[in-house]
GROMACS .gro file of C-alpha atoms in nm:
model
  186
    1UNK     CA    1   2.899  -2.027   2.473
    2UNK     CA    2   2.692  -1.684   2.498
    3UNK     CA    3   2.437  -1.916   2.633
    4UNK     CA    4   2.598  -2.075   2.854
    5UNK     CA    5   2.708  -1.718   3.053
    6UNK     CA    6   2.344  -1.601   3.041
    7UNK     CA    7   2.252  -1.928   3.226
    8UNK     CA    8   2.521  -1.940   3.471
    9UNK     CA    9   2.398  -1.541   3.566
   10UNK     CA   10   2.078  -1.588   3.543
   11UNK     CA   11   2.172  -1.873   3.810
   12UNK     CA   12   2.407  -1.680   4.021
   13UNK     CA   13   2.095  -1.444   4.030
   14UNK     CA   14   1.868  -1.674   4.165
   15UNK     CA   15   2.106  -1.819   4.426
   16UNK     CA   16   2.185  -1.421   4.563
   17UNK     CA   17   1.803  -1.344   4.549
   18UNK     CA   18   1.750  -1.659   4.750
   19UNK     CA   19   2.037  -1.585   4.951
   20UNK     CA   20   1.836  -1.229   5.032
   21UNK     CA   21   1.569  -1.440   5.178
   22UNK     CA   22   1.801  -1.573   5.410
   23UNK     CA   23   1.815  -1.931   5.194
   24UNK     CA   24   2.166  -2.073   5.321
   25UNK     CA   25   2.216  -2.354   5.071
   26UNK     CA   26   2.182  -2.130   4.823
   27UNK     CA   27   2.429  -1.930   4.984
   28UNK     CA   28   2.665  -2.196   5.014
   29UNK     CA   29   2.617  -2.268   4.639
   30UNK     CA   30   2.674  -1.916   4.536
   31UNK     CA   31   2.956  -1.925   4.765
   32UNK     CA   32   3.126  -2.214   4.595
   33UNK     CA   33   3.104  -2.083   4.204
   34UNK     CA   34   3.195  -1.751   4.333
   35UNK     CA   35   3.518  -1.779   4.598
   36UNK     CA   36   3.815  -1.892   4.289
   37UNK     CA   37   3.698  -1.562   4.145
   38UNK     CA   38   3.678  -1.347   4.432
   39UNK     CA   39   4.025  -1.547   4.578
   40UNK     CA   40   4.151  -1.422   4.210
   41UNK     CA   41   4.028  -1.028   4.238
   42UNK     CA   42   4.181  -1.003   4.612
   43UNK     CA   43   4.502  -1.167   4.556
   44UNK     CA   44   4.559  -0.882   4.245
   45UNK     CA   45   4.515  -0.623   4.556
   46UNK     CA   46   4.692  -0.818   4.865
   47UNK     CA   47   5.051  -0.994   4.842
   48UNK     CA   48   4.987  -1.159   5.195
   49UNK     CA   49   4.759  -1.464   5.188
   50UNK     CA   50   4.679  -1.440   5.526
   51UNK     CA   51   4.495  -1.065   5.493
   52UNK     CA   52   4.381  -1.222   5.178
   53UNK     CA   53   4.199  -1.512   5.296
   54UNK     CA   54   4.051  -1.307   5.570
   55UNK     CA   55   3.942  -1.024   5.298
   56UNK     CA   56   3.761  -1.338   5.117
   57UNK     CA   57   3.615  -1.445   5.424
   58UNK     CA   58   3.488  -1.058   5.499
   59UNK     CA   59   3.361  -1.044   5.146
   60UNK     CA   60   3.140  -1.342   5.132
   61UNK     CA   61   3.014  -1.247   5.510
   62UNK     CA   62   2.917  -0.894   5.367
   63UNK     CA   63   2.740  -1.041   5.062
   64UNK     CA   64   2.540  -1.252   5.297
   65UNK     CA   65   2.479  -0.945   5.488
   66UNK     CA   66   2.391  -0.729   5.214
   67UNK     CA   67   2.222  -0.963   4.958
   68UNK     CA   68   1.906  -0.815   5.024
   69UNK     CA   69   2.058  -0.469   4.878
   70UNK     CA   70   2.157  -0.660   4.510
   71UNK     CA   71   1.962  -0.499   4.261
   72UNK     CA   72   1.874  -0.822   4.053
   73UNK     CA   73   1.915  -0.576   3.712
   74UNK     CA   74   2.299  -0.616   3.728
   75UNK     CA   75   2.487  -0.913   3.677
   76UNK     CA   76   2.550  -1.094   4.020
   77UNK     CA   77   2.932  -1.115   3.919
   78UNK     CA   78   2.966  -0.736   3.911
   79UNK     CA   79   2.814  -0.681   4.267
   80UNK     CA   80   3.036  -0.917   4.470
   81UNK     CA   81   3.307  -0.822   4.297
   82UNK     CA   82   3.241  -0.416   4.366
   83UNK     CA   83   3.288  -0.598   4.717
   84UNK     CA   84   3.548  -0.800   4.703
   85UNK     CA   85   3.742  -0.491   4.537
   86UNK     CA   86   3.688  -0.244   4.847
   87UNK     CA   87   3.706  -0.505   5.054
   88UNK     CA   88   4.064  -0.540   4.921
   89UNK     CA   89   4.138  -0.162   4.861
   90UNK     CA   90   4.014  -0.113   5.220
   91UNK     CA   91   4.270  -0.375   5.379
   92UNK     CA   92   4.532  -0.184   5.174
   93UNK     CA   93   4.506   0.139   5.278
   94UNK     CA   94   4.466   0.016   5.644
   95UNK     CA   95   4.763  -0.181   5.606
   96UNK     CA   96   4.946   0.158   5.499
   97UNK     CA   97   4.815   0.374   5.714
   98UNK     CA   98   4.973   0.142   6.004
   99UNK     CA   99   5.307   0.096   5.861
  100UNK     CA  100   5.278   0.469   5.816
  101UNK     CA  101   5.162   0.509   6.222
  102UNK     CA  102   5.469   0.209   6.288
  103UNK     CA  103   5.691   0.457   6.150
  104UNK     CA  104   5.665   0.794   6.277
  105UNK     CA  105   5.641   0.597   6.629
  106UNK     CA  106   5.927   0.411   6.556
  107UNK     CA  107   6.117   0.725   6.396
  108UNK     CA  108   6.070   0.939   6.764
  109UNK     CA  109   6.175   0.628   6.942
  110UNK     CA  110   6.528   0.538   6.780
  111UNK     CA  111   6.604   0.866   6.780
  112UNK     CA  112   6.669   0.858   7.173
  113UNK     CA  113   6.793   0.529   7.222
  114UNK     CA  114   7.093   0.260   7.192
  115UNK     CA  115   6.957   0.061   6.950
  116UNK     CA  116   7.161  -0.281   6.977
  117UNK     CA  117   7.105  -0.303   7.405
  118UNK     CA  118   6.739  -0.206   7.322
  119UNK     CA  119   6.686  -0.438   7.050
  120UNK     CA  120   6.846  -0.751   7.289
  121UNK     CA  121   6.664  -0.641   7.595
  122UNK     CA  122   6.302  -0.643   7.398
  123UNK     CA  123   6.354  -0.976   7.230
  124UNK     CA  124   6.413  -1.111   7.561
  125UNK     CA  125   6.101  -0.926   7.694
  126UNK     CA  126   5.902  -0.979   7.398
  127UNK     CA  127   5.958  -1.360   7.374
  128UNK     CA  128   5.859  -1.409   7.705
  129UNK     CA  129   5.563  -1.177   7.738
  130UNK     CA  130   5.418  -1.338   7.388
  131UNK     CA  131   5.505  -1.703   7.575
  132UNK     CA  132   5.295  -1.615   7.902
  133UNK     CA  133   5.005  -1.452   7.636
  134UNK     CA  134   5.003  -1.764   7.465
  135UNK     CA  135   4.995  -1.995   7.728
  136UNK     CA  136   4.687  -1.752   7.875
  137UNK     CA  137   4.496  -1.825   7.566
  138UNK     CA  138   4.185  -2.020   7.582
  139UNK     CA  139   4.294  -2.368   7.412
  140UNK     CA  140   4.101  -2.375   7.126
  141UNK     CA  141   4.240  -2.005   7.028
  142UNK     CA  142   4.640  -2.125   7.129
  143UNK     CA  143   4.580  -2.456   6.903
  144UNK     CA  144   4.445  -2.254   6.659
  145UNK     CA  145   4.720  -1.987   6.687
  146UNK     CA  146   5.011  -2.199   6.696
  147UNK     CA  147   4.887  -2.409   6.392
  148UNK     CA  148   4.851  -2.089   6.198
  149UNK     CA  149   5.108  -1.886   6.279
  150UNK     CA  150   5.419  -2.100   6.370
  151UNK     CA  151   5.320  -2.414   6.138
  152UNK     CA  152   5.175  -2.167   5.887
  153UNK     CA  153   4.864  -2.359   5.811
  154UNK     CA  154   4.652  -2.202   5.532
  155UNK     CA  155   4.255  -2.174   5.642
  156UNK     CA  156   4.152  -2.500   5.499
  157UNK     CA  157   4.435  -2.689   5.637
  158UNK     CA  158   4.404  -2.533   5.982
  159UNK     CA  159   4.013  -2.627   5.985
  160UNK     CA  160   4.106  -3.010   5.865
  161UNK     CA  161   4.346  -3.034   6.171
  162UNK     CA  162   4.093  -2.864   6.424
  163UNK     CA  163   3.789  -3.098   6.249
  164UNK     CA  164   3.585  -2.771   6.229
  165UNK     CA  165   3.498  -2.542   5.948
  166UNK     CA  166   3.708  -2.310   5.768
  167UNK     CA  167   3.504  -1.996   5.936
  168UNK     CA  168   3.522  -2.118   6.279
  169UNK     CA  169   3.868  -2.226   6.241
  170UNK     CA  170   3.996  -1.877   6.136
  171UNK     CA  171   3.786  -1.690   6.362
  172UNK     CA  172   3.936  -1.915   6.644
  173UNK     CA  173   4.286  -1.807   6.496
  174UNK     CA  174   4.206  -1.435   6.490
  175UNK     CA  175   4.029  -1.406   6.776
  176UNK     CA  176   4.352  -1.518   6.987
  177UNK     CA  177   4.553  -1.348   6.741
  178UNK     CA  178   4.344  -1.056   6.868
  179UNK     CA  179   4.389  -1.178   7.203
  180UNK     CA  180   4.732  -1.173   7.198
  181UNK     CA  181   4.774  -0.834   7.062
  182UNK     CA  182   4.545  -0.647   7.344
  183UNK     CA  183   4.726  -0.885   7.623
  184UNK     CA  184   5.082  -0.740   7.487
  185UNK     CA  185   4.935  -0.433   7.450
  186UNK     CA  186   4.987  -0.372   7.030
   0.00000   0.00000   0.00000
């Protein structure tokens, strides 16, 4: 059993040094004995699957980025999941710190309105405005979006029903996701 571990590192190693050289299969390899464990180690951190499919996502794209920075003396588990841990702290505290910012807006807002007429008049508004931003959307990003969002595809599914990657898929998604929020202004 003890030997088994030492190979499988002494593996992992090879495929992140190779991945430093810029060695995609290996990569891809890494990436596939590594992403149940990093899935585990994020989902401890974020409730939401969405944030915590796109913290994966950001993880494995920073240990491609970084790979050549792995200091091959540590075990290759450790490093990514250092990563995959701020990664996930990271999207926590951002996560807080807008709730936080949503609040003290919201807080100075209510306390100067009617808040029934307000809330009927901005659903109105809001539907409408997020139906014209949609509609706006390049069609690959408003396919992308609406399979997402509304049918609440996970990553993999969403990329089977596109017939394109998982990355390109969910970059399609956020990207009009991101769309959407500078079009209604949020």
């Amino acid at each position: 059993m003890h030997d088994d571990l030492l190979i499988r590192r002494d593996e992992e190693r090879e495929l992140l040094l190779r991945t430093a050289e810029g060695d995609r299969a290996a990569f891809t390899r890494l990436h596939e004995r590594l992403r149940a464990l990093v899935e585990g180690w994020v989902r401890q951190c974020l409730v939401d699957r969405w944030q915590a499919e796109e913290v994966v996502q950001d993880v494995f794209l920073e240990v491609w980025r970084l790979a050549d920075r792995y200091d091959p003396r540590h075990p290759p588990v450790s490093w990514v999941r250092t990563i995959a841990q701020r990664r996930a702290v990271d999207r926590v505290r951002k996560a807080e710190a807008d709730r936080r910012r949503d609040v003290r807006a919201g807080v100075r807002y209510l306390d100067t309105v009617d808040h029934a007429s307000v809330e009927r008049a901005e659903g109105v508004l809001d539907r409408e405005a997020l139906r014209r931003a949609i509609v706006a959307l390049p069609e690959r990003q408003r396919e992308a979006v609406v399979l997402r969002h509304l049918e609440e595809l996970t990553g993999p599914e969403l990329a089977e029903r596109l017939g394109v990657p998982v990355g390109t898929a969910k970059t399609r998604a956020r990207d009009g996701v991101l769309a959407l929020r500078r079009s209604l202004g949020s």
